Coordinates of C-alpha atoms in Angstrom, one line a residue:
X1 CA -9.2 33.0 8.9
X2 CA -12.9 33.7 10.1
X3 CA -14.7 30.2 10.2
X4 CA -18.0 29.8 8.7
X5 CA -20.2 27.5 10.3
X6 CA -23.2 26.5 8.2
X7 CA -25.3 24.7 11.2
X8 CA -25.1 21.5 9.5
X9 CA -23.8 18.7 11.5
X10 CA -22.3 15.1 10.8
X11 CA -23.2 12.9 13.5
X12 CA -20.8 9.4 13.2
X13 CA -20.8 6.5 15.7
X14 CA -17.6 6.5 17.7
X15 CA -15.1 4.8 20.5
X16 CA -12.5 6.8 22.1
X17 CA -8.8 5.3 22.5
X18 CA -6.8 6.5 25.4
X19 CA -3.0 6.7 24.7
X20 CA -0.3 8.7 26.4
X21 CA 0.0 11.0 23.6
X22 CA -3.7 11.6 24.2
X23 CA -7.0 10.3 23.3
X24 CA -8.5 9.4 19.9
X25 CA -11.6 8.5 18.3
X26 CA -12.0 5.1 15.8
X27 CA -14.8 6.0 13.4
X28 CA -15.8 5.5 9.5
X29 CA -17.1 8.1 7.0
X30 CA -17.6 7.7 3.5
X31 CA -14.7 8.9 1.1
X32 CA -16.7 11.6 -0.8
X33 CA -17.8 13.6 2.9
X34 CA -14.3 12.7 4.3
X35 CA -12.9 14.9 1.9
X36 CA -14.9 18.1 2.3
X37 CA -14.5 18.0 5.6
X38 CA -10.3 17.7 5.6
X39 CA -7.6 19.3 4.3
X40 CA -3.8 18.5 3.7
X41 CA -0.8 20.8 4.9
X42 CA 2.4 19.6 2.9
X43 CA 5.1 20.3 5.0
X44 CA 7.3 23.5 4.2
X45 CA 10.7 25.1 4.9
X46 CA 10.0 28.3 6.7
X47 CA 12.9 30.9 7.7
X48 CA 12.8 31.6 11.2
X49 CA 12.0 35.4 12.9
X50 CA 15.1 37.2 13.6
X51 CA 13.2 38.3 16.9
X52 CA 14.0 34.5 18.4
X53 CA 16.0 34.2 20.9
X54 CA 20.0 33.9 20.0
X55 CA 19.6 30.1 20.3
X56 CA 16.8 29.4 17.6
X57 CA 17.0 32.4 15.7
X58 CA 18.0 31.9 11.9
X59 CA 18.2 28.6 9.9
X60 CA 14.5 27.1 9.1
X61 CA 11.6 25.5 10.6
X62 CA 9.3 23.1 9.0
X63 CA 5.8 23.7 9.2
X64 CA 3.3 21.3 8.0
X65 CA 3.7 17.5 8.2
X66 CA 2.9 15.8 4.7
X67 CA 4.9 15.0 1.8
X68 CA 4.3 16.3 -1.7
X69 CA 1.1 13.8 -3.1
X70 CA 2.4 11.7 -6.3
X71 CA 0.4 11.9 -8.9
X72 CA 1.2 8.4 -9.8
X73 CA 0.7 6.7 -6.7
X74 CA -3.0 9.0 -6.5
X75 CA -3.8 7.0 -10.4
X76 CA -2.6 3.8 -9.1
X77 CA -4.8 4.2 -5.5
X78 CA -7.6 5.1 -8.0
X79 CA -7.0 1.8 -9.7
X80 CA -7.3 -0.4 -6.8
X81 CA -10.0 1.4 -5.5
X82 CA -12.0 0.2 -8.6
X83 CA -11.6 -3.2 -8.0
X84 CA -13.5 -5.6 -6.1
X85 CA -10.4 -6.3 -3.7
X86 CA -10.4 -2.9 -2.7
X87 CA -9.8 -2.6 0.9
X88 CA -8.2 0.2 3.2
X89 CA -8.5 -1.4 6.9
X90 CA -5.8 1.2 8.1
X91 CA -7.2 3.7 9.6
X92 CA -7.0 7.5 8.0
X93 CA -5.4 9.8 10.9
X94 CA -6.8 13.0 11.5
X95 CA -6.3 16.5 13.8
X96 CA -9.0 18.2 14.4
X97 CA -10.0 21.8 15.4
X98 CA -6.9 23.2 14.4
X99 CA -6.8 25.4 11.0
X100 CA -3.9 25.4 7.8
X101 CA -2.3 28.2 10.2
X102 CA -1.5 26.2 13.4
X103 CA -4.2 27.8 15.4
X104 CA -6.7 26.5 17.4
X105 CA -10.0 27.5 16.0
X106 CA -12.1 29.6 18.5
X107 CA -15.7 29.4 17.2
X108 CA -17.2 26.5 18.8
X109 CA -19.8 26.1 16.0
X110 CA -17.1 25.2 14.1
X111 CA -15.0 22.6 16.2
X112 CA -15.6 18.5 16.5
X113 CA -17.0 17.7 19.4
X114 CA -17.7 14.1 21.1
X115 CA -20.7 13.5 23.3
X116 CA -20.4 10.6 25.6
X117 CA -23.4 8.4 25.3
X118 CA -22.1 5.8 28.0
X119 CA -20.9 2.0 27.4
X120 CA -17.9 3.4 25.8
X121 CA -20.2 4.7 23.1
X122 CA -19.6 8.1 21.9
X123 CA -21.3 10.5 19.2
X124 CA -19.0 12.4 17.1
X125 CA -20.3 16.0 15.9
X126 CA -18.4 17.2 13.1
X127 CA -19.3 20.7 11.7
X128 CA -20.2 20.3 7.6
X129 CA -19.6 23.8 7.1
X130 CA -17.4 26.5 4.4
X131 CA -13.6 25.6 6.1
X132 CA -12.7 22.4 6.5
X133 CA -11.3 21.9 10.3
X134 CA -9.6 18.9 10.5
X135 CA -5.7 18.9 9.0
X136 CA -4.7 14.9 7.2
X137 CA -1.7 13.4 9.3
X138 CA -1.5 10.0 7.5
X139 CA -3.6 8.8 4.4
X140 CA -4.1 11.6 2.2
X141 CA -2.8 9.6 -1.0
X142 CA -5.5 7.1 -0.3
X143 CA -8.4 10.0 0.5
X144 CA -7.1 11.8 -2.3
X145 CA -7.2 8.9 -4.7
X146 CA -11.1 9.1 -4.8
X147 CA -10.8 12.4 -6.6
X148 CA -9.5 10.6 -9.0
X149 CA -12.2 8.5 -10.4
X150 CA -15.1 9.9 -12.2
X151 CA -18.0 12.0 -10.9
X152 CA -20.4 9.3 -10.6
X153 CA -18.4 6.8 -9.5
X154 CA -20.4 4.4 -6.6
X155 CA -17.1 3.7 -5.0
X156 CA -16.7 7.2 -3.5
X157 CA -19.5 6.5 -1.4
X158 CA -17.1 3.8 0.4
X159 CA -17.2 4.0 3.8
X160 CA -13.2 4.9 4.9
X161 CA -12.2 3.8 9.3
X162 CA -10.4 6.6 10.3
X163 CA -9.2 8.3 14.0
X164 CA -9.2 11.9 15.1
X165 CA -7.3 13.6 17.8
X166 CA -9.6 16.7 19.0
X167 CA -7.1 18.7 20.8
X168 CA -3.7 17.7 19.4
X169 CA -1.4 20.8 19.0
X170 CA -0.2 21.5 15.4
X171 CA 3.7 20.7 16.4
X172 CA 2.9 17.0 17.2
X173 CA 1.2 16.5 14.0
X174 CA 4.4 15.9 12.7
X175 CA 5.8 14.0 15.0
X176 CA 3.1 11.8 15.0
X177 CA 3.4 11.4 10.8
X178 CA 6.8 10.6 10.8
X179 CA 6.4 8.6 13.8
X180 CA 4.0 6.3 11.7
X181 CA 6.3 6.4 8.9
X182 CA 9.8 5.7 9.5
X183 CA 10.0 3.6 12.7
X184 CA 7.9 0.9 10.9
X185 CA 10.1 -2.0 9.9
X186 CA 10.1 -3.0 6.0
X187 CA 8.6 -5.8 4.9
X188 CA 10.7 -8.5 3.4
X189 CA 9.9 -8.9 -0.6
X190 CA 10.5 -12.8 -0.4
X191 CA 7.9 -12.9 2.2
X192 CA 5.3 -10.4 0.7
X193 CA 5.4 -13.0 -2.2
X194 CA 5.2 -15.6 -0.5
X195 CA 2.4 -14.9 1.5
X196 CA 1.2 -12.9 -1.7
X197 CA 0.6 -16.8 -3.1
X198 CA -2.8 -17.2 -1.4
X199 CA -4.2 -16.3 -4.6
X200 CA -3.2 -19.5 -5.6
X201 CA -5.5 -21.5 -4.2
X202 CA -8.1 -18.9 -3.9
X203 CA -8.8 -17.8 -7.4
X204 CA -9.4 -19.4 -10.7
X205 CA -7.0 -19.4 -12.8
X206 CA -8.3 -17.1 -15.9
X207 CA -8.5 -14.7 -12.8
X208 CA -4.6 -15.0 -11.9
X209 CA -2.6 -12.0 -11.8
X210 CA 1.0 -12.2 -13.0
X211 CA 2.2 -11.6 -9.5
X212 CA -0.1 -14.5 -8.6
X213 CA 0.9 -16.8 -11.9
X214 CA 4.9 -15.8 -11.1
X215 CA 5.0 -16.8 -7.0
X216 CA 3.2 -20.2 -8.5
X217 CA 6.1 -20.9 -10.8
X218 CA 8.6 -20.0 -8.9
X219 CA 7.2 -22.1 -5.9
X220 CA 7.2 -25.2 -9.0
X221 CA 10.4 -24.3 -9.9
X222 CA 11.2 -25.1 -6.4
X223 CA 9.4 -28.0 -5.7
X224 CA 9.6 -30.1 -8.9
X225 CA 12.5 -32.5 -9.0
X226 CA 13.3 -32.3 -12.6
X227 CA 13.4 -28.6 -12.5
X228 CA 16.8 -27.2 -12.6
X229 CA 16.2 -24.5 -9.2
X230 CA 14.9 -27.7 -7.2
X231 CA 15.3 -26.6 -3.7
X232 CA 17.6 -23.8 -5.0
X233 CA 15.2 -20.8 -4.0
X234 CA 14.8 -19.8 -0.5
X235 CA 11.8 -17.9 0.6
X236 CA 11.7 -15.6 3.8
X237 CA 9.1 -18.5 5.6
X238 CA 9.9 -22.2 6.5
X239 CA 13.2 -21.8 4.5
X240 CA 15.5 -23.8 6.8
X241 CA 13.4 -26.8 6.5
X242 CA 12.6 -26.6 2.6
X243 CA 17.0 -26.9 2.0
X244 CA 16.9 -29.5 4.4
X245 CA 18.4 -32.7 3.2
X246 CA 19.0 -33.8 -0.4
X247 CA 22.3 -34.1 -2.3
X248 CA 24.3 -31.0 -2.3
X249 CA 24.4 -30.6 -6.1
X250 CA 20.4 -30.4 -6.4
X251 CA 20.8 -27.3 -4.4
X252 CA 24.1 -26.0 -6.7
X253 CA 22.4 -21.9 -6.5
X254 CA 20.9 -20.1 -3.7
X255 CA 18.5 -17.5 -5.0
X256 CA 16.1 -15.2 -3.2
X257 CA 12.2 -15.8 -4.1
X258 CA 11.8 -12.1 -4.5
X259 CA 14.6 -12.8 -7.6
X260 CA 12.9 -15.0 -9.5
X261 CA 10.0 -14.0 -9.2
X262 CA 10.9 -10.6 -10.0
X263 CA 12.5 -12.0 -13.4
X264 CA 9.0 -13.9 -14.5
X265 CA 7.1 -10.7 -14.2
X266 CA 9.3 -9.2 -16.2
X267 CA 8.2 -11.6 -19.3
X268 CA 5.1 -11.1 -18.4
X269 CA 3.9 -7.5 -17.8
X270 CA 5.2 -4.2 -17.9
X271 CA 2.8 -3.0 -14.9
X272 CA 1.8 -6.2 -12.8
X273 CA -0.2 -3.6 -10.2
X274 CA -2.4 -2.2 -13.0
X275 CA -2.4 -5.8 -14.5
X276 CA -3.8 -6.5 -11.3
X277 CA -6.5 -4.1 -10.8
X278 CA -7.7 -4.7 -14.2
X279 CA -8.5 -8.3 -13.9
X280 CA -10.5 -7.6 -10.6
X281 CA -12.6 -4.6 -12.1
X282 CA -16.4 -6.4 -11.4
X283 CA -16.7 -5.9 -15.3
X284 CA -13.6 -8.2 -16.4
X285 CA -14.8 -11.0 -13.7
X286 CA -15.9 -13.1 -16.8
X287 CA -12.8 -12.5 -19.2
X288 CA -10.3 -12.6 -16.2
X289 CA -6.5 -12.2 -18.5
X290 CA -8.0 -12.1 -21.6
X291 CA -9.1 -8.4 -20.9
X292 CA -5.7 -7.1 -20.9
X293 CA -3.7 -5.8 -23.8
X294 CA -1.0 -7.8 -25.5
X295 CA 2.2 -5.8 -25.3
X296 CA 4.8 -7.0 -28.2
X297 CA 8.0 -6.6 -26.4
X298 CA 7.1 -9.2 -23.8
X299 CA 7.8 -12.5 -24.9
X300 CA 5.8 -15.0 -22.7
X301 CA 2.9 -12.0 -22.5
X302 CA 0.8 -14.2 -24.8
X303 CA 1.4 -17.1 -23.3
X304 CA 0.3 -15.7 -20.2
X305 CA -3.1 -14.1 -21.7
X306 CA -4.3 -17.3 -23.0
X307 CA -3.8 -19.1 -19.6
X308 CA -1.0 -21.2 -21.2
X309 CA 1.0 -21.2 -17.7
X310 CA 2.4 -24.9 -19.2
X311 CA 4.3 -23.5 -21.9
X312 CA 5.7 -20.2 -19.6
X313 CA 7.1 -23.1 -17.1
X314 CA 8.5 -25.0 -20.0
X315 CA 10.3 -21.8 -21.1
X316 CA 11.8 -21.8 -17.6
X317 CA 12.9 -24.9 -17.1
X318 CA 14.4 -25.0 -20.6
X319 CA 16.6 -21.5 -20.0
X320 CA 18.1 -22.6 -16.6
X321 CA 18.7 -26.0 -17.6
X322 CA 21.1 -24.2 -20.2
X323 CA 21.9 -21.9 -17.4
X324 CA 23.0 -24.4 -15.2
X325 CA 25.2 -26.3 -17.5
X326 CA 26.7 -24.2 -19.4
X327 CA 27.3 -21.2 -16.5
X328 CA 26.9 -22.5 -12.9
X329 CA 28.5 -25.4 -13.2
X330 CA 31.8 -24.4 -15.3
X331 CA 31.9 -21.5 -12.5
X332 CA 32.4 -23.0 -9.7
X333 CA 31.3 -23.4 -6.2
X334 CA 31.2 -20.2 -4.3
X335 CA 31.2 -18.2 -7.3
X336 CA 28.6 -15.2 -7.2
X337 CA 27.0 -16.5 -10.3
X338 CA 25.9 -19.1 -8.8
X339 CA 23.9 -16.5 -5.5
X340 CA 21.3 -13.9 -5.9
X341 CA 23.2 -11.5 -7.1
X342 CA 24.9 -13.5 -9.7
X343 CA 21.8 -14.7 -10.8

C-alpha cells in the first residue's frame, strides 16, 4: 500500500510509560477523530507457505488479533454512550506505524511521532491523512459504538483516554490482546451487585433502574426479620459476619445474591441494561421509570413503573413464605432445594 500523507497533523498532549514490553503513550482524542485515524484487523486463519522450513511448514497461522465485532454488544455500547453515566476510563490500546499488512510503514510523513518537550511532557504528532496508520489492539467495540449513533450526535465529540505503542511489531499485537483478555480474573456476580447497590443511596427513586430496585430487595429480603430469606442470602462482601449468630432455622436456605436478584429482574424487565440506559438519557431525567414501556408478560413490570417497590416486596415475601413452608421445610436439611441451585 502506498501511504498518502495529506500534511495535516494532530497534535495531542501526552506522557510516555515505560514497560518491558516497551514504551507507551497515555493520551485522549475525541471518538469521532479516533476513528479516522484507526483501523481494526480481525484476526484470520491463514495457510502457511509450503516454502517454510519442515518444522513450521503446513497447518495455519493467525494473522490479525481482534475478534469478530457483535453487532449487539456495538447497539448496546451505543446505548450507554447516550446516557449521562457514560464513562470509558479504560484506556483504548493502540499500534501505531504499522499497516493492515504487518509492515512497518516507510514514509515518515505518515508515521506518529512523539516530541519530547521535557518534564515528562511529550507532544504526540499523528498524521490525519487518506490511510489510517494505527491498527485497534483492545477497544474497538467501544470506538466502534460511536458509529452507531446518529450523525449529529454531540456525544461523538467525547473525548476517549487511549495508549499507543509506536514501534510495536505486528506479532505482539496479539499477544498483547489476548494478554489483556484472558489472564484477567472474572468478577464475582454477587459482588458486582453488591457493589452495584450504590445507586441505592445515590439516586432517587423514580430514577432506579431494576438492577438498582432488585439489589435493594434483595438486601431487605435479607435484612428484615419477618422476611422469610432473613439472613438466608449470602453476598460475595462481609458475608461471614452477616450469618453470624441467630437461630439456625432463620437461616433454613443458603442462596447466592446474584440468585435472587437475578429472579426479581426477571419480573421486572426483559432488558435491565437498556432499561438502564433509558432512564439516564438527559431527556427522561424528569420521568425517570415512567418513560419505559410496559411489557404484558412481566408481572410485577407495572408495579415497578409506577414506583410501587412496596407492593413488588410484598409479592416476595408472600411467594417464599409459601415456599418455605410448603417446600424447604417438608425437604429437609441438606436437601439441594433448600441451596442455590435448588432454589
Amino acid at each position: 500500500m502506498n501511504w498518502q500523507a495529506s500534511g495535516r497533523l494532530q497534535h495531542r498532549p501526552a506522557i510516555r510509560v515505560q514497560q518491558p514490553l516497551g514504551d507507551f503513550f497515555a493520551f485522549s482524542i475525541s471518538a469521532d477523530v479516533l476513528d479516522r485515524l484507526t483501523y481494526s484487523l480481525p484476526a484470520q486463519v491463514r495457510e502457511r507457505l509450503e516454502k517454510e522450513t519442515a518444522e513450521s511448514k503446513g497447518g495455519y497461522s493467525i494473522f490479525g488479533s481482534q475478534r469478530a465485532e457483535k453487532k449487539t454488544r456495538l447497539q448496546e455500547i451505543a446505548s450507554f454512550i447516550r446516557t449521562t453515566d457514560a464513562a470509558f476510563p479504560n484506556a483504548i490500546i493502540l499500534a501505531a506505524n504499522y499497516g493492515p499488512d504487518g509492515l512497518y510503514i516507510d514514509d515518515e510523513a505518515s508515521r506518529w511521532t512523539a516530541v519530547d518537550l521535557g518534564n515528562g511532557f511529550w507532544n504526540l504528532r499523528i498524521p490525519d491523512g487518506a490511510d489510517p496508520c494505527a491498527s485497534i489492539i483492545d477497544g474497538q467495540h467501544r470506538l466502534h459504538a460511536f458509529r452507531h449513533l446518529p450523525k449529529d450526535a454531540q456525544e461523538r465529540a467525547m473525548e476517549l483516554l487511549c495508549v499507543v505503542y509506536l514501534e510495536l511489531p505486528t506479532p505482539y499485537h496479539a499477544y498483547l490482546f489476548a494478554t489483556i483478555n484472558f489472564n484477567q480474573k472474572k468478577v464475582d456476580r454477587s459482588l458486582a451487585y453488591e457493589l452495584f447497590g450504590f445507586d441505592v443511596d445515590e439516586r432517587p427513586t423514580r430514577l432506579w433502574s431494576p438492577e438498582t430496585l432488585a439489589v435493594y430487595l434483595t438486601r431487605l429480603l435479607n435484612t428484615e426479620t419477618a422476611s422469610p430469606l432473613y439472613r438466608c442470602i449470602f453476598p460475595a462482601a462481609e458475608s461471614d459476619s452477616l450469618f453470624q449468630g441467630g437461630p439456625l432455622e432463620e437461616r433454613m436456605v443458603r442462596v447466592s445474591m446474584a440468585t435472587v436478584v437475578d429472579g426479581i429482574l426477571r419480573l421486572i424487565s426483559k432488558n435491565p441494561k437498556e432499561d438502564r440506559n433509558m432512564i439516564r438519557r438527559p431527556e427522561n431525567a424528569d420521568l425517570g421509570r415512567q418513560c419505559l414501556d410496559a411489557v404484558a408478560s412481566l408481572p410485577l413490570r407495572e408495579c415497578y413503573l409506577t414506583g410501587n417497590d412496596r407492593a413488588v416486596y410484598d409479592v416476595l415475601c408472600n411467594f417464599f413464605s409459601a415456599v418455605r413452608s410448603e417446600v424447604w421445610e417438608p425437604a429437609g436439611e441438606g436437601s439441594f432445594l433448600r441451596k442455590t441451585v435448588g432454589i
